[in-house]
Coordinates of C-alpha atoms in Angstrom, one line a residue:
X269 CA 0.7 -30.8 24.6
X270 CA -3.1 -31.1 24.0
X271 CA -4.5 -28.9 21.1
X272 CA -7.4 -28.6 18.8
X273 CA -6.6 -28.9 15.1
X274 CA -8.6 -28.4 11.9
X275 CA -8.6 -32.0 10.5
X276 CA -9.9 -30.8 7.1
X277 CA -11.9 -27.7 5.9
X278 CA -15.5 -27.9 6.9
X279 CA -18.0 -27.4 9.7
X280 CA -17.5 -27.3 13.5
X281 CA -17.0 -31.1 13.7
X282 CA -13.7 -30.9 11.9
X283 CA -12.2 -29.4 15.0
X284 CA -10.5 -32.4 16.6
X285 CA -8.4 -32.9 19.8
X286 CA -4.8 -33.9 19.0
X287 CA -1.4 -34.1 20.6
X288 CA 1.3 -31.7 19.3
X289 CA 5.0 -31.1 20.2
X290 CA 5.6 -28.0 22.3
X291 CA 6.3 -25.1 20.0
X292 CA 9.8 -23.7 20.2
X293 CA 10.2 -19.9 20.5
X294 CA 12.1 -18.1 17.8
X295 CA 13.8 -14.7 17.9
X296 CA 11.6 -12.2 19.8
X297 CA 9.1 -14.9 20.8
X298 CA 7.9 -16.2 24.2
X299 CA 6.2 -19.5 25.0
X300 CA 2.9 -19.0 26.9
X301 CA 1.3 -21.7 29.0
X302 CA -2.3 -21.0 28.0
X303 CA -5.0 -20.6 30.6
X304 CA -7.7 -19.3 28.2
X305 CA -8.1 -18.6 24.5
X306 CA -10.6 -16.3 22.7
X307 CA -12.8 -17.6 19.9
X308 CA -13.1 -15.2 16.9
X309 CA -14.8 -15.0 13.5
X310 CA -11.4 -15.5 11.7
X311 CA -11.1 -18.9 13.5
X312 CA -14.4 -19.9 11.9
X313 CA -13.3 -18.8 8.5
X314 CA -10.0 -20.6 8.8
X315 CA -11.8 -23.8 9.9
X316 CA -14.0 -23.5 6.8
X317 CA -11.0 -23.1 4.5
X318 CA -11.6 -19.5 3.7
X319 CA -8.9 -17.8 5.7
X320 CA -5.6 -19.7 5.4
X321 CA -3.0 -18.8 8.1
X322 CA 0.2 -16.9 7.0
X323 CA 3.0 -19.3 5.9
X324 CA 5.0 -18.7 9.1
X325 CA 2.0 -19.2 11.5
X326 CA 0.8 -22.3 13.3
X327 CA -1.9 -24.2 11.5
X328 CA -3.8 -24.4 14.8
X329 CA -6.7 -21.9 15.2
X330 CA -6.7 -19.2 17.9
X331 CA -5.6 -15.6 17.7
X332 CA -5.6 -14.5 21.3
X333 CA -4.6 -16.1 24.6
X334 CA -3.9 -15.4 28.3
X335 CA -1.5 -17.3 30.4
X336 CA 2.0 -17.5 31.9
X337 CA 5.2 -16.8 30.1
X338 CA 7.3 -20.0 30.6
X339 CA 10.2 -19.5 28.2
X340 CA 11.6 -17.6 25.2
X341 CA 13.1 -14.1 24.8
X342 CA 11.6 -11.3 26.9
X343 CA 14.3 -8.8 25.9
X344 CA 13.7 -5.3 27.3
X345 CA 10.0 -5.7 27.3
X346 CA 9.6 -5.3 31.0
X347 CA 8.1 -8.8 31.2
X348 CA 9.8 -11.8 32.8
X349 CA 9.4 -15.6 32.7
X350 CA 6.6 -16.3 35.2
X351 CA 4.6 -13.2 34.4
X352 CA 0.9 -13.6 33.4
X353 CA 0.0 -11.9 30.2
X354 CA -2.5 -11.7 27.4
X355 CA -1.4 -11.7 23.8
X356 CA -2.4 -11.3 20.2
X357 CA -0.9 -14.3 18.5
X358 CA -0.5 -15.4 14.8
X359 CA -2.3 -18.7 15.4
X360 CA -2.0 -21.7 17.7
X361 CA -4.2 -20.4 20.5
X362 CA -6.3 -23.5 20.8
X363 CA -3.6 -25.4 22.7
X364 CA -2.0 -25.8 26.1
X365 CA 1.1 -23.8 25.0
X366 CA 1.4 -21.1 22.3
X367 CA 4.0 -18.8 20.9
X368 CA 3.6 -15.0 21.0
X369 CA 5.8 -12.2 19.7
X370 CA 6.9 -10.4 22.9
X371 CA 5.8 -7.1 21.4
X372 CA 2.2 -8.4 21.2
X373 CA 2.0 -9.3 24.9
X374 CA 0.2 -7.0 27.3
X375 CA -0.2 -7.4 31.1
X376 CA -3.5 -8.8 32.4
X377 CA -5.4 -5.7 33.5
X378 CA -5.7 -5.4 37.3
X379 CA -8.8 -7.1 38.6
X380 CA -9.4 -9.3 35.5
X381 CA -9.4 -13.1 35.3
X382 CA -7.5 -15.0 32.7
X383 CA -10.7 -15.7 30.9
X384 CA -11.6 -12.0 30.7
X385 CA -8.1 -11.1 29.7
X386 CA -8.1 -13.7 26.9
X387 CA -11.1 -11.9 25.4
X388 CA -9.3 -8.6 24.9
X389 CA -6.4 -8.7 22.4
X390 CA -8.0 -9.6 19.1
X391 CA -10.9 -7.1 19.5
X392 CA -8.8 -4.3 21.1
X393 CA -6.1 -4.5 18.5
X394 CA -8.6 -4.5 15.7
X395 CA -10.7 -1.7 17.0
X396 CA -7.8 0.6 17.8
X397 CA -6.1 0.0 14.5
X398 CA -9.2 0.6 12.4
X399 CA -11.3 3.1 14.3
X400 CA -8.6 5.3 15.8
X401 CA -5.5 4.8 13.5
X402 CA -7.1 4.1 10.1
X403 CA -10.5 5.8 10.8
X404 CA -8.9 8.7 12.6
X405 CA -11.9 9.1 14.9
X406 CA -11.1 12.5 16.5
X407 CA -12.4 14.5 19.4
X408 CA -16.1 15.5 19.0
X409 CA -16.7 13.0 16.2
X410 CA -19.3 10.3 16.0
X411 CA -19.1 6.5 15.3
X412 CA -21.5 4.0 13.9
X413 CA -20.6 0.3 14.7
X414 CA -22.1 -2.4 12.5
X415 CA -22.7 -5.6 14.4
X416 CA -22.6 -3.9 17.8
X417 CA -23.3 -7.1 19.8
X418 CA -20.4 -9.0 18.3
X419 CA -17.0 -9.3 20.1
X420 CA -15.6 -6.5 17.9
X421 CA -18.8 -4.5 18.4
X422 CA -19.0 -4.5 22.2
X423 CA -15.3 -3.4 22.3
X424 CA -15.8 -0.6 19.7
X425 CA -18.8 0.8 21.5
X426 CA -17.0 0.8 24.9
X427 CA -13.7 2.1 23.6
X428 CA -15.3 5.0 21.7
X429 CA -17.7 5.9 24.5
X430 CA -15.0 5.8 27.1
X431 CA -13.0 8.2 25.0
X432 CA -15.9 10.7 24.8
X433 CA -17.5 9.9 21.5
X434 CA -21.2 9.6 20.5
X435 CA -21.7 6.0 19.4
X436 CA -24.5 4.3 17.5
X437 CA -24.7 0.6 16.8
X438 CA -26.7 -1.9 14.7
X439 CA -27.7 -5.3 15.9
X440 CA -30.0 -8.1 14.8
X441 CA -32.8 -7.9 17.4
X442 CA -34.4 -5.5 19.8
X443 CA -32.8 -7.2 22.7
X444 CA -29.3 -7.0 21.1
X445 CA -29.9 -3.3 20.3
X446 CA -30.8 -2.6 24.0
X447 CA -27.6 -4.5 25.0
X448 CA -25.6 -2.2 22.8
X449 CA -27.2 0.8 24.6
X450 CA -26.3 -0.7 28.0
X451 CA -22.7 -0.8 26.9
X452 CA -22.7 2.9 25.9
X453 CA -24.3 3.3 22.5
X454 CA -26.6 6.3 22.4
X455 CA -28.9 4.3 20.1
X456 CA -29.0 0.6 19.2
X457 CA -30.6 0.1 15.8
X458 CA -32.4 -3.2 15.0
X459 CA -31.4 -3.6 11.4
X460 CA -34.1 -6.2 10.8
X461 CA -36.8 -3.6 11.5
X462 CA -35.1 -0.3 10.9
X463 CA -33.1 1.3 8.2
X464 CA -29.9 2.3 9.9
X465 CA -29.0 5.0 7.4
X466 CA -32.4 6.8 8.0
X467 CA -32.0 6.4 11.8
X468 CA -28.5 7.8 11.8
X469 CA -29.4 10.8 9.7
X470 CA -32.3 11.5 12.1
X471 CA -30.1 11.2 15.1
X472 CA -27.4 13.5 13.7
X473 CA -30.0 16.0 12.3
X474 CA -29.0 15.2 8.8
X475 CA -25.2 15.5 9.3
X476 CA -24.3 11.9 9.4
X477 CA -21.5 10.1 11.3
X478 CA -17.8 10.7 10.9
X479 CA -16.7 7.1 11.0
X480 CA -18.4 3.7 10.3
X481 CA -16.8 0.4 11.4
X482 CA -18.2 -2.2 9.1
X483 CA -17.8 -6.0 9.0
X484 CA -20.7 -6.5 6.6
X485 CA -19.8 -4.7 3.3
X486 CA -21.8 -5.9 0.2
X487 CA -25.1 -4.1 -0.1
X488 CA -24.4 -2.1 3.1
X489 CA -21.8 0.1 1.4
X490 CA -23.9 2.5 -0.6
X491 CA -26.2 3.0 2.4
X492 CA -23.3 3.6 4.7
X493 CA -21.8 6.2 2.3
X494 CA -25.2 8.0 2.3
X495 CA -25.1 8.4 6.1
X496 CA -21.5 9.5 6.4
X497 CA -20.8 13.2 7.2
X498 CA -18.7 15.2 4.8
X499 CA -15.1 14.0 5.0
X500 CA -16.4 10.8 6.7
X501 CA -14.5 7.5 6.8
X502 CA -16.0 4.0 6.1
X503 CA -13.6 1.3 7.4
X504 CA -14.2 -2.3 6.4
X505 CA -12.8 -5.1 8.5
X506 CA -14.8 -8.1 7.1
X507 CA -17.1 -9.0 4.2
X508 CA -19.8 -11.0 5.8
X509 CA -22.4 -9.5 3.4
X510 CA -20.4 -10.0 0.3
X511 CA -17.2 -8.8 -1.4
X512 CA -19.0 -6.7 -4.2
X513 CA -20.7 -3.4 -3.8
X514 CA -22.1 -0.6 -6.0
X515 CA -20.4 2.6 -5.0
X516 CA -21.9 6.1 -5.8
X517 CA -18.6 7.7 -6.9
X518 CA -20.2 11.1 -7.4
X519 CA -21.1 11.2 -3.7
X520 CA -17.5 10.2 -2.8
X521 CA -16.2 13.1 -4.9
X522 CA -18.6 15.8 -3.8
X523 CA -18.5 15.0 -0.1
X524 CA -14.9 13.9 0.1
X525 CA -15.6 10.5 1.5
X526 CA -13.0 7.9 2.4
X527 CA -13.5 4.2 1.9
X528 CA -10.7 2.0 3.4
X529 CA -10.2 -1.3 5.2
X530 CA -7.7 -3.7 6.6
X531 CA -7.0 -7.2 7.9
X532 CA -4.8 -7.4 11.0
X533 CA -3.3 -10.9 10.8
X534 CA -0.9 -10.4 7.9
X535 CA 0.6 -7.2 9.3
X536 CA 4.1 -7.2 10.7
X537 CA 5.1 -7.9 14.3
X538 CA 6.4 -4.3 14.5
X539 CA 3.1 -2.9 13.4
X540 CA 1.2 -4.9 16.0
X541 CA 3.7 -4.0 18.7
X542 CA 3.0 -0.4 18.0
X543 CA -0.7 -1.0 18.5
X544 CA 0.1 -2.8 21.8
X545 CA 2.0 0.2 23.1
X546 CA -1.0 2.5 22.3
X547 CA -3.4 0.1 23.9
X548 CA -1.3 -0.1 27.1
X549 CA -1.1 3.7 27.3
X550 CA -4.6 4.7 26.3
X551 CA -7.0 1.7 26.8
X552 CA -5.6 -0.5 29.6
X553 CA -6.1 2.3 32.2
X554 CA -9.8 2.5 31.1
X555 CA -10.2 -1.2 31.5
X556 CA -8.6 -1.1 35.0
X557 CA -10.9 1.7 36.0
X558 CA -14.0 -0.2 34.8
X559 CA -14.9 2.3 32.0
X560 CA -14.3 -0.6 29.6
X561 CA -15.2 -4.1 30.7
X562 CA -14.9 -7.5 29.0
X563 CA -18.2 -9.0 27.9
X564 CA -18.1 -12.8 28.1
X565 CA -21.1 -14.6 26.7
X566 CA -20.0 -18.1 27.4
X567 CA -17.0 -20.3 28.2
X568 CA -16.2 -23.8 26.8
X569 CA -13.6 -26.3 27.7
X570 CA -10.9 -26.6 25.1
X571 CA -12.1 -30.0 23.9
X572 CA -15.5 -28.5 23.2
X573 CA -14.2 -26.0 20.7
X574 CA -16.6 -27.3 18.1
X575 CA -19.5 -26.3 20.3
X576 CA -18.0 -22.8 20.7
X577 CA -17.9 -22.5 16.9
X578 CA -21.5 -23.6 16.6
X579 CA -22.4 -20.8 19.0
X580 CA -20.3 -18.3 17.0
X581 CA -22.0 -19.2 13.8
X582 CA -25.5 -19.0 15.3
X583 CA -24.9 -15.3 15.9
X584 CA -27.0 -15.5 19.1
X585 CA -24.2 -14.4 21.4
X586 CA -23.5 -11.0 22.8
X587 CA -19.8 -10.3 23.3
X588 CA -17.0 -12.9 23.4
X589 CA -16.8 -16.7 23.5
X590 CA -13.7 -18.1 25.3
X591 CA -12.1 -21.5 25.7
X592 CA -10.8 -22.7 29.1
X593 CA -7.6 -24.6 28.6
X594 CA -7.0 -27.4 31.1
X595 CA -3.4 -28.7 31.7

């Protein structure tokens, strides 16, 4: 099969076309003939040598795909060989064929193309796990999304809004802030021109927000804690701004604040399968109704994966970047 491999750690040019043997499904796995694969920030970190894959995962980048099940064990999943699915995978998505644990497969939502479906798993799994499971965003509570125009951000805004929550989001320009509002954020905050903590406190009449989804960390952390409501939860999913922060522990104690975080890739197949079940029950109907919609910024052919990574690193995109995989 054709695939894109990381020839050595480095910049986008280290992504090189190659030929690989077809992967062989193990217990509980299916083989997917890939139609499209999503591009995500962890792919960029892996390419740069800063996010090694788990020992049992493919060394090829790519954490989400859509395509046809062509082999493997479907078990009692309700799927069959020949079905079209989208899936969260442990690696290997930048290829014509990819393995996926059957529990991490989901049907392509009615009305969506394969390209649109391929943009869903990584962000939907991440947002559900961190905002609703770990962050425990509950009825009547508010959410602040850092990086609202990213793939994760546009998903978090739409999921929370569709479930009835007030949402605020930061972005790196006025245009991106307005794009966040068009997706359902009550207020997009241009972090280059506005202090998000001040704006959030004004919008909530001094109360603060209940949950913050943060992929920046570093110097953002003390400001985020300052604009959390009492008993608020700050959930970290990336460290783009740095891995060190000064934390006002007195404020954590007095206002009962929670600071937590997670990475999804190392979690077990059973853990991810449980998220898939929750998504299918709670989020897939909202996608099929149009309340949540994929936001595709641009598509690239598989052999142009390096260009897709350049776009990702430019941070000029709004929403997802997807690879079309030709057979």
